[in-house]
């Protein structure tokens, strides 16, 4: 994974797939076990998956999916948490990261809308 200079915790988070996967799995498992904190924790999971997709790429995002899915299933002792992670946290985060990459990398929405309007 590519690491930006500075950053502290985010630098550590992006320094490897295992750090990212296990960190996201801990947040997702805590969201399932602590209901009154589920909303903020799930939002953080989605944001972190989007960050991995933006900074590291598609392949690393898939590797984080596998690591975090297995880890969250093991942390909660429930194999369905791995499937729930893929649907609730990873998929929205991946789509958000892909959309942000598309907007930054190409013409994005502004280019698409101006092409449609002209």
PDB file of N, CA and C in Angstrom, residues 50-58 94-106 108:
ATOM      1  N   UNK A  50     -13.347   3.001   1.850  1.00  0.00           N
ATOM      2  CA  UNK A  50     -13.206   3.961   0.754  1.00  0.00           C
ATOM      3  C   UNK A  50     -11.780   4.520   0.718  1.00  0.00           C
ATOM      4  N   UNK A  51     -11.191   4.772   1.868  1.00  0.00           N
ATOM      5  CA  UNK A  51      -9.818   5.269   1.933  1.00  0.00           C
ATOM      6  C   UNK A  51      -8.836   4.251   1.376  1.00  0.00           C
ATOM      7  N   UNK A  52      -9.021   2.984   1.720  1.00  0.00           N
ATOM      8  CA  UNK A  52      -8.156   1.936   1.186  1.00  0.00           C
ATOM      9  C   UNK A  52      -8.304   1.859  -0.326  1.00  0.00           C
ATOM     10  N   UNK A  53      -9.531   1.958  -0.824  1.00  0.00           N
ATOM     11  CA  UNK A  53      -9.755   1.902  -2.268  1.00  0.00           C
ATOM     12  C   UNK A  53      -9.087   3.083  -2.967  1.00  0.00           C
ATOM     13  N   UNK A  54      -9.188   4.261  -2.386  1.00  0.00           N
ATOM     14  CA  UNK A  54      -8.574   5.443  -2.993  1.00  0.00           C
ATOM     15  C   UNK A  54      -7.058   5.402  -2.944  1.00  0.00           C
ATOM     16  N   UNK A  55      -6.498   5.068  -1.804  1.00  0.00           N
ATOM     17  CA  UNK A  55      -5.055   5.150  -1.620  1.00  0.00           C
ATOM     18  C   UNK A  55      -4.307   3.933  -2.144  1.00  0.00           C
ATOM     19  N   UNK A  56      -4.865   2.751  -1.976  1.00  0.00           N
ATOM     20  CA  UNK A  56      -4.126   1.536  -2.300  1.00  0.00           C
ATOM     21  C   UNK A  56      -4.569   0.899  -3.612  1.00  0.00           C
ATOM     22  N   UNK A  57      -5.846   0.964  -3.919  1.00  0.00           N
ATOM     23  CA  UNK A  57      -6.315   0.398  -5.171  1.00  0.00           C
ATOM     24  C   UNK A  57      -7.335  -0.707  -4.982  1.00  0.00           C
ATOM     25  N   UNK A  58      -7.757  -1.243  -6.117  1.00  0.00           N
ATOM     26  CA  UNK A  58      -8.828  -2.251  -6.127  1.00  0.00           C
ATOM     27  C   UNK A  58      -8.384  -3.588  -5.554  1.00  0.00           C
ATOM     28  N   UNK A  94     -16.464   0.486  -0.983  1.00  0.00           N
ATOM     29  CA  UNK A  94     -15.810   0.267  -2.283  1.00  0.00           C
ATOM     30  C   UNK A  94     -16.458   1.113  -3.361  1.00  0.00           C
ATOM     31  N   UNK A  95     -17.787   1.158  -3.375  1.00  0.00           N
ATOM     32  CA  UNK A  95     -18.484   1.978  -4.371  1.00  0.00           C
ATOM     33  C   UNK A  95     -18.187   3.463  -4.180  1.00  0.00           C
ATOM     34  N   UNK A  96     -18.117   3.897  -2.935  1.00  0.00           N
ATOM     35  CA  UNK A  96     -17.773   5.290  -2.651  1.00  0.00           C
ATOM     36  C   UNK A  96     -16.349   5.598  -3.110  1.00  0.00           C
ATOM     37  N   UNK A  97     -15.425   4.714  -2.821  1.00  0.00           N
ATOM     38  CA  UNK A  97     -14.038   4.906  -3.257  1.00  0.00           C
ATOM     39  C   UNK A  97     -13.898   4.901  -4.768  1.00  0.00           C
ATOM     40  N   UNK A  98     -14.613   3.989  -5.433  1.00  0.00           N
ATOM     41  CA  UNK A  98     -14.574   3.948  -6.899  1.00  0.00           C
ATOM     42  C   UNK A  98     -15.159   5.223  -7.490  1.00  0.00           C
ATOM     43  N   UNK A  99     -16.253   5.702  -6.914  1.00  0.00           N
ATOM     44  CA  UNK A  99     -16.866   6.931  -7.402  1.00  0.00           C
ATOM     45  C   UNK A  99     -15.963   8.132  -7.221  1.00  0.00           C
ATOM     46  N   UNK A 100     -15.283   8.189  -6.091  1.00  0.00           N
ATOM     47  CA  UNK A 100     -14.355   9.292  -5.860  1.00  0.00           C
ATOM     48  C   UNK A 100     -13.151   9.202  -6.781  1.00  0.00           C
ATOM     49  N   UNK A 101     -12.657   8.001  -7.051  1.00  0.00           N
ATOM     50  CA  UNK A 101     -11.555   7.845  -8.002  1.00  0.00           C
ATOM     51  C   UNK A 101     -11.990   8.263  -9.398  1.00  0.00           C
ATOM     52  N   UNK A 102     -13.185   7.893  -9.780  1.00  0.00           N
ATOM     53  CA  UNK A 102     -13.690   8.223 -11.102  1.00  0.00           C
ATOM     54  C   UNK A 102     -13.857   9.725 -11.249  1.00  0.00           C
ATOM     55  N   UNK A 103     -14.324  10.370 -10.199  1.00  0.00           N
ATOM     56  CA  UNK A 103     -14.538  11.811 -10.252  1.00  0.00           C
ATOM     57  C   UNK A 103     -13.212  12.554 -10.320  1.00  0.00           C
ATOM     58  N   UNK A 104     -12.212  12.087  -9.606  1.00  0.00           N
ATOM     59  CA  UNK A 104     -10.910  12.752  -9.597  1.00  0.00           C
ATOM     60  C   UNK A 104     -10.117  12.398 -10.852  1.00  0.00           C
ATOM     61  N   UNK A 105     -10.166  11.142 -11.260  1.00  0.00           N
ATOM     62  CA  UNK A 105      -9.319  10.684 -12.354  1.00  0.00           C
ATOM     63  C   UNK A 105      -9.767  11.106 -13.741  1.00  0.00           C
ATOM     64  N   UNK A 106     -11.023  11.141 -13.996  1.00  0.00           N
ATOM     65  CA  UNK A 106     -11.508  11.451 -15.337  1.00  0.00           C
ATOM     66  C   UNK A 106     -12.292  12.742 -15.349  1.00  0.00           C
ATOM     67  N   UNK A 108     -15.362  12.941 -14.678  1.00  0.00           N
ATOM     68  CA  UNK A 108     -16.231  12.932 -13.516  1.00  0.00           C
ATOM     69  C   UNK A 108     -17.635  13.376 -13.840  1.00  0.00           C
TER      70      UNK A 108
END
